[in-house]
mmCIF file of C-alpha atoms in Angstrom:
data_model
loop_
_atom_site.group_PDB
_atom_site.id
_atom_site.type_symbol
_atom_site.label_atom_id
_atom_site.label_comp_id
_atom_site.label_asym_id
_atom_site.label_seq_id
_atom_site.Cartn_x
_atom_site.Cartn_y
_atom_site.Cartn_z
ATOM 1 C CA MET A 218 0.000 0.000 0.000
ATOM 2 C CA LYS A 219 2.855 2.315 0.779
ATOM 3 C CA GLY A 220 4.401 1.699 -2.622
ATOM 4 C CA LYS A 221 1.110 2.490 -4.315
ATOM 5 C CA GLY A 222 0.811 5.745 -2.381
ATOM 6 C CA GLY A 223 4.314 6.740 -3.501
ATOM 7 C CA ASN A 224 3.413 6.074 -7.134
ATOM 8 C CA VAL A 225 0.328 8.237 -6.871
ATOM 9 C CA GLY A 226 2.383 11.056 -5.323
ATOM 10 C CA SER A 227 4.944 10.853 -8.119
ATOM 11 C CA ARG A 228 2.220 11.058 -10.761
ATOM 12 C CA PHE A 229 0.464 14.009 -9.135
ATOM 13 C CA PRO A 230 2.839 16.149 -7.072
ATOM 14 C CA LEU A 231 0.206 18.250 -5.256
ATOM 15 C CA SER A 232 -1.410 17.258 -1.990
ATOM 16 C CA PHE A 233 -5.132 17.398 -1.281
ATOM 17 C CA TRP A 234 -4.736 20.647 0.692
ATOM 18 C CA GLU A 235 -2.652 22.282 -2.050
ATOM 19 C CA VAL A 236 -5.279 21.430 -4.662
ATOM 20 C CA GLY A 237 -7.922 22.775 -2.289
ATOM 21 C CA ALA A 238 -6.064 26.067 -1.840
ATOM 22 C CA ALA A 239 -5.649 26.520 -5.596
ATOM 23 C CA SER A 240 -9.323 25.670 -6.144
ATOM 24 C CA SER A 241 -10.303 28.273 -3.546
ATOM 25 C CA VAL A 242 -8.432 30.948 -5.495
ATOM 26 C CA VAL A 243 -10.244 29.949 -8.693
ATOM 27 C CA LEU A 244 -13.583 29.980 -6.869
ATOM 28 C CA GLY A 245 -12.861 33.462 -5.535
ATOM 29 C CA PHE A 246 -12.295 34.839 -9.033
ATOM 30 C CA VAL A 247 -15.445 33.111 -10.320
ATOM 31 C CA LEU A 248 -17.554 34.570 -7.499
ATOM 32 C CA CYS A 249 -16.237 38.079 -8.220
ATOM 33 C CA LEU A 250 -17.163 37.740 -11.897
ATOM 34 C CA LEU A 251 -20.580 36.379 -10.933
ATOM 35 C CA GLY A 252 -21.128 39.381 -8.656
ATOM 36 C CA VAL A 253 -20.339 41.758 -11.533
ATOM 37 C CA TYR A 254 -22.683 39.860 -13.859
ATOM 38 C CA LEU A 255 -25.571 39.958 -11.384
ATOM 39 C CA THR A 256 -25.304 43.741 -10.953
ATOM 40 C CA MET A 257 -25.331 44.457 -14.694
ATOM 41 C CA PRO A 258 -28.557 45.067 -16.668
ATOM 42 C CA ALA A 259 -30.124 42.200 -18.608
ATOM 43 C CA SER A 260 -28.467 42.048 -22.020
ATOM 44 C CA ASP A 261 -26.594 39.813 -24.455
ATOM 45 C CA TYR A 262 -23.048 39.472 -23.088
ATOM 46 C CA SER A 263 -21.774 37.013 -25.678
ATOM 47 C CA PHE A 264 -19.150 39.630 -26.621
ATOM 48 C CA LEU A 265 -17.489 39.175 -23.206
ATOM 49 C CA LYS A 266 -14.643 36.841 -24.038
ATOM 50 C CA LEU A 267 -10.887 37.040 -23.805
ATOM 51 C CA PRO A 268 -9.628 38.810 -26.936
ATOM 52 C CA ARG A 269 -7.126 36.816 -28.992
ATOM 53 C CA THR A 270 -6.871 39.132 -32.001
ATOM 54 C CA LEU A 271 -7.073 42.874 -32.578
ATOM 55 C CA GLU A 272 -10.459 42.332 -34.219
ATOM 56 C CA ASP A 273 -11.747 40.619 -31.052
ATOM 57 C CA LEU A 274 -10.374 43.499 -29.016
ATOM 58 C CA GLN A 275 -12.053 46.167 -31.131
ATOM 59 C CA ILE A 276 -15.412 44.388 -30.825
ATOM 60 C CA LEU A 277 -14.982 44.175 -27.058
ATOM 61 C CA ARG A 278 -13.977 47.848 -26.866
ATOM 62 C CA ASP A 279 -16.985 48.950 -28.920
ATOM 63 C CA HIS A 280 -19.391 47.136 -26.594
ATOM 64 C CA LEU A 281 -17.724 48.143 -23.335
ATOM 65 C CA GLU A 282 -17.445 51.867 -24.102
ATOM 66 C CA THR A 283 -21.134 52.436 -23.319
ATOM 67 C CA TYR A 284 -21.036 50.265 -20.197
ATOM 68 C CA THR A 285 -17.918 52.080 -18.973
ATOM 69 C CA ILE A 286 -19.887 55.335 -18.829
ATOM 70 C CA ASP A 287 -22.976 53.949 -17.089
ATOM 71 C CA TYR A 288 -21.468 51.114 -15.040
ATOM 72 C CA THR A 289 -17.932 52.271 -14.375
ATOM 73 C CA ALA A 290 -17.484 50.362 -11.107
ATOM 74 C CA GLN A 291 -18.676 47.066 -12.565
ATOM 75 C CA VAL A 292 -16.438 47.397 -15.626
ATOM 76 C CA LEU A 293 -13.443 48.212 -13.408
ATOM 77 C CA VAL A 294 -14.099 45.192 -11.175
ATOM 78 C CA TRP A 295 -14.561 42.944 -14.227
ATOM 79 C CA TYR A 296 -11.339 44.243 -15.750
ATOM 80 C CA CYS A 297 -9.351 43.800 -12.522
ATOM 81 C CA VAL A 298 -10.634 40.284 -11.868
ATOM 82 C CA VAL A 299 -9.952 39.146 -15.438
ATOM 83 C CA TYR A 300 -6.475 40.684 -15.610
ATOM 84 C CA ILE A 301 -5.438 39.433 -12.156
ATOM 85 C CA SER A 302 -6.743 35.926 -12.870
ATOM 86 C CA MET A 303 -4.871 35.840 -16.194
ATOM 87 C CA GLN A 304 -1.656 36.806 -14.412
ATOM 88 C CA THR A 305 -2.279 34.393 -11.553
ATOM 89 C CA PHE A 306 -2.824 31.370 -13.785
ATOM 90 C CA MET A 307 -0.396 32.395 -16.559
ATOM 91 C CA ILE A 308 -3.111 32.735 -19.200
ATOM 92 C CA PRO A 309 -1.675 34.440 -22.311
ATOM 93 C CA GLY A 310 -3.250 37.601 -23.720
ATOM 94 C CA THR A 311 -2.656 40.297 -21.104
ATOM 95 C CA VAL A 312 -1.228 42.546 -23.839
ATOM 96 C CA PHE A 313 -4.763 42.800 -25.265
ATOM 97 C CA MET A 314 -6.118 43.691 -21.827
ATOM 98 C CA SER A 315 -3.488 46.433 -21.529
ATOM 99 C CA LEU A 316 -4.544 47.815 -24.902
ATOM 100 C CA LEU A 317 -8.163 47.712 -23.744
ATOM 101 C CA ALA A 318 -7.295 49.794 -20.671
ATOM 102 C CA GLY A 319 -5.950 52.539 -22.928
ATOM 103 C CA ALA A 320 -8.978 52.380 -25.209
ATOM 104 C CA LEU A 321 -11.463 52.630 -22.318
ATOM 105 C CA PHE A 322 -9.726 54.809 -19.730
ATOM 106 C CA GLY A 323 -7.014 56.847 -21.474
ATOM 107 C CA VAL A 324 -3.272 56.921 -20.810
ATOM 108 C CA LEU A 325 -2.950 58.011 -17.162
ATOM 109 C CA LYS A 326 -5.836 56.006 -15.725
ATOM 110 C CA GLY A 327 -5.032 53.120 -18.052
ATOM 111 C CA VAL A 328 -1.385 52.906 -16.970
ATOM 112 C CA ALA A 329 -2.361 53.092 -13.298
ATOM 113 C CA LEU A 330 -4.945 50.340 -13.823
ATOM 114 C CA VAL A 331 -2.577 48.063 -15.746
ATOM 115 C CA VAL A 332 0.285 48.486 -13.283
ATOM 116 C CA PHE A 333 -2.063 47.830 -10.353
ATOM 117 C CA THR A 334 -3.666 44.716 -11.857
ATOM 118 C CA ALA A 335 -0.392 43.368 -13.259
ATOM 119 C CA THR A 336 1.327 43.783 -9.889
ATOM 120 C CA ALA A 337 -1.620 42.276 -8.020
ATOM 121 C CA GLY A 338 -1.781 39.365 -10.463
ATOM 122 C CA ALA A 339 1.967 38.783 -10.274
ATOM 123 C CA SER A 340 1.754 38.847 -6.474
ATOM 124 C CA SER A 341 -1.128 36.373 -6.505
ATOM 125 C CA CYS A 342 0.886 34.099 -8.793
ATOM 126 C CA TYR A 343 3.918 34.470 -6.489
ATOM 127 C CA PHE A 344 2.022 33.330 -3.391
ATOM 128 C CA LEU A 345 0.148 30.567 -5.207
ATOM 129 C CA SER A 346 3.450 29.294 -6.610
ATOM 130 C CA LYS A 347 5.014 29.486 -3.140
ATOM 131 C CA LEU A 348 2.299 27.108 -2.017
ATOM 132 C CA ILE A 349 2.112 24.642 -4.917
ATOM 133 C CA GLY A 350 4.523 25.780 -7.631
ATOM 134 C CA ARG A 351 7.817 23.977 -6.973
ATOM 135 C CA PRO A 352 6.958 20.551 -8.464
ATOM 136 C CA LEU A 353 5.170 22.147 -11.418
ATOM 137 C CA VAL A 354 7.928 24.625 -12.325
ATOM 138 C CA SER A 355 10.650 22.025 -11.791
ATOM 139 C CA SER A 356 8.960 19.714 -14.270
ATOM 140 C CA LEU A 357 7.964 22.353 -16.851
ATOM 141 C CA TRP A 358 11.071 24.586 -16.931
ATOM 142 C CA PRO A 359 13.991 22.775 -15.269
ATOM 143 C CA ASP A 360 16.711 24.541 -17.287
ATOM 144 C CA LYS A 361 15.250 28.037 -16.845
ATOM 145 C CA LEU A 362 14.752 27.407 -13.153
ATOM 146 C CA SER A 363 18.380 26.321 -12.709
ATOM 147 C CA PHE A 364 19.598 29.414 -14.577
ATOM 148 C CA PHE A 365 17.364 31.735 -12.558
ATOM 149 C CA GLN A 366 18.358 30.140 -9.257
ATOM 150 C CA GLU A 367 22.057 30.510 -10.082
ATOM 151 C CA GLN A 368 21.666 34.180 -11.075
ATOM 152 C CA VAL A 369 19.656 35.051 -7.964
ATOM 153 C CA ALA A 370 22.225 33.348 -5.719
ATOM 154 C CA ARG A 371 25.073 35.271 -7.360
ATOM 155 C CA ARG A 372 23.339 38.661 -7.118
ATOM 156 C CA ARG A 373 21.950 38.616 -3.571
ATOM 157 C CA GLY A 374 23.675 41.914 -2.769
ATOM 158 C CA GLY A 375 21.942 43.774 -5.616
ATOM 159 C CA LEU A 376 18.869 41.633 -6.100
ATOM 160 C CA LEU A 377 16.459 44.532 -6.582
ATOM 161 C CA ASN A 378 18.645 45.865 -9.379
ATOM 162 C CA TYR A 379 18.706 42.432 -11.039
ATOM 163 C CA MET A 380 14.936 41.944 -10.709
ATOM 164 C CA LEU A 381 14.334 45.390 -12.211
ATOM 165 C CA PHE A 382 16.595 44.427 -15.097
ATOM 166 C CA LEU A 383 14.537 41.280 -15.683
ATOM 167 C CA ARG A 384 11.257 43.212 -15.645
ATOM 168 C CA LEU A 385 12.563 45.830 -18.060
ATOM 169 C CA THR A 386 14.098 43.394 -20.569
ATOM 170 C CA PRO A 387 12.951 40.153 -22.255
ATOM 171 C CA THR A 388 15.736 38.108 -20.629
ATOM 172 C CA LEU A 389 13.139 35.870 -18.949
ATOM 173 C CA PRO A 390 9.362 35.841 -19.567
ATOM 174 C CA ASN A 391 7.347 37.743 -16.958
ATOM 175 C CA THR A 392 5.112 34.738 -16.352
ATOM 176 C CA PHE A 393 8.137 32.604 -15.513
ATOM 177 C CA ILE A 394 9.518 35.298 -13.173
ATOM 178 C CA ASN A 395 6.167 35.396 -11.349
ATOM 179 C CA VAL A 396 5.965 31.672 -10.758
ATOM 180 C CA ALA A 397 9.671 30.954 -10.182
ATOM 181 C CA SER A 398 10.620 33.844 -7.867
ATOM 182 C CA PRO A 399 9.327 32.294 -4.617
ATOM 183 C CA ILE A 400 10.955 28.981 -5.508
ATOM 184 C CA VAL A 401 14.421 30.567 -5.818
ATOM 185 C CA ASP A 402 13.877 32.590 -2.619
ATOM 186 C CA VAL A 403 13.371 36.072 -4.041
ATOM 187 C CA PRO A 404 11.913 38.024 -1.069
ATOM 188 C CA TYR A 405 8.411 39.309 -1.724
ATOM 189 C CA HIS A 406 9.241 42.971 -0.996
ATOM 190 C CA ILE A 407 11.932 42.892 -3.695
ATOM 191 C CA PHE A 408 9.635 41.045 -6.091
ATOM 192 C CA PHE A 409 6.872 43.577 -5.431
ATOM 193 C CA LEU A 410 9.024 46.691 -5.929
ATOM 194 C CA ALA A 411 10.694 45.342 -9.060
ATOM 195 C CA THR A 412 7.310 44.421 -10.515
ATOM 196 C CA LEU A 413 5.622 47.704 -9.602
ATOM 197 C CA ILE A 414 8.435 49.843 -11.055
ATOM 198 C CA GLY A 415 9.641 47.579 -13.831
ATOM 199 C CA LEU A 416 6.255 47.106 -15.510
ATOM 200 C CA ILE A 417 5.601 50.841 -15.907
ATOM 201 C CA PRO A 418 7.516 51.317 -19.204
ATOM 202 C CA ALA A 419 5.829 48.471 -21.077
ATOM 203 C CA ALA A 420 2.454 49.413 -19.596
ATOM 204 C CA TYR A 421 2.851 52.988 -20.813
ATOM 205 C CA VAL A 422 3.743 51.946 -24.360
ATOM 206 C CA THR A 423 0.903 49.424 -24.611
ATOM 207 C CA VAL A 424 -1.767 51.596 -22.987
ATOM 208 C CA LYS A 425 -0.790 54.576 -25.151
ATOM 209 C CA ALA A 426 -1.176 52.385 -28.241
ATOM 210 C CA GLY A 427 -4.610 51.354 -26.987
ATOM 211 C CA THR A 428 -5.824 54.962 -27.152
ATOM 212 C CA ALA A 429 -5.443 54.698 -30.944
ATOM 213 C CA LEU A 430 -6.630 51.116 -31.259
ATOM 214 C CA GLY A 431 -8.090 51.601 -34.727
ATOM 215 C CA GLU A 432 -4.677 52.497 -36.123
ATOM 216 C CA LEU A 433 -3.041 49.240 -35.028
ATOM 217 C CA GLN A 434 -2.685 46.682 -37.797
ATOM 218 C CA SER A 435 -0.863 44.094 -35.694
ATOM 219 C CA ILE A 436 0.653 43.641 -32.232
ATOM 220 C CA GLY A 437 4.025 44.253 -33.892
ATOM 221 C CA ASP A 438 2.995 47.883 -34.429
ATOM 222 C CA LEU A 439 3.411 48.412 -30.684
ATOM 223 C CA TYR A 440 7.162 48.218 -31.057
ATOM 224 C CA ASP A 441 8.011 50.915 -33.572
ATOM 225 C CA PHE A 442 11.099 53.081 -33.050
ATOM 226 C CA ASN A 443 9.298 55.760 -31.019
ATOM 227 C CA SER A 444 7.715 53.206 -28.711
ATOM 228 C CA ILE A 445 10.993 51.400 -28.135
ATOM 229 C CA ALA A 446 12.790 54.695 -27.478
ATOM 230 C CA THR A 447 10.089 55.671 -24.968
ATOM 231 C CA LEU A 448 10.305 52.257 -23.331
ATOM 232 C CA PHE A 449 14.054 52.500 -22.835
ATOM 233 C CA LEU A 450 13.885 56.107 -21.628
ATOM 234 C CA ILE A 451 11.293 55.327 -18.964
ATOM 235 C CA GLY A 452 13.185 52.155 -18.101
ATOM 236 C CA ILE A 453 16.396 54.099 -17.485
ATOM 237 C CA ILE A 454 14.525 56.606 -15.315
ATOM 238 C CA SER A 455 12.934 53.757 -13.355
ATOM 239 C CA ILE A 456 16.194 51.963 -12.654
ATOM 240 C CA THR A 457 18.398 55.022 -11.979
ATOM 241 C CA PRO A 458 17.567 55.344 -8.233
ATOM 242 C CA THR A 459 18.595 51.738 -7.633
ATOM 243 C CA LEU A 460 21.801 52.159 -9.622
ATOM 244 C CA MET A 461 22.683 55.326 -7.701
ATOM 245 C CA SER A 462 22.010 53.633 -4.369
ATOM 246 C CA LYS A 463 24.213 50.685 -5.318
ATOM 247 C CA SER A 464 27.004 53.041 -6.466
ATOM 248 C CA ASN A 465 26.918 55.024 -3.204
ATOM 249 C CA SER A 466 27.052 51.889 -1.094
#
């Protein structure tokens, strides 16, 4: 019987309580979405789906513009829950949600909303991964995890600087950073600050593009010369305080 139990554990690395905790998080997001739905007027909401193309996004924007005026709180809650859940469970497509924020709320409010939801979602992913992530990440990305663990161990003295660098560059995917950081012992306060500051440049570029959604022909249009120059400029401004602090010390 003991041997059989070991085989089951090797096939499914999560315990009953870990599965229960993860299921509770999912249930929480579902209940929030249900609450939004129940407070909205009776209508056809078949347009409410995760956008996968710019055409999907434009259809969603066109429908939500009216609701944003009359039901601002509900649209904000819906947006936050969807974005945070996508970040928590590593569901691709948050770039479309960032574009939508610009289209619905403008640059300043849109950037604030995206940075808030992206940081909250990354934090949720961090704590969920701290609870159940090690066996999953070790099996899915063993090489990346080894590389990340080695780099974090080598840069303990300037870890915030390194984490900012990762957030501002495509060295490692953001989803991987979210799920792997607690496993390689990146302290949450460093993870939080690097995420909050490091996501601002990309959020600004994407949200700004969302204000002119009709002019976008493809996602590649986000990264023209002006956008890249803006991204690097804001990135340098964001990382300068940390660099100066490290130099003084």
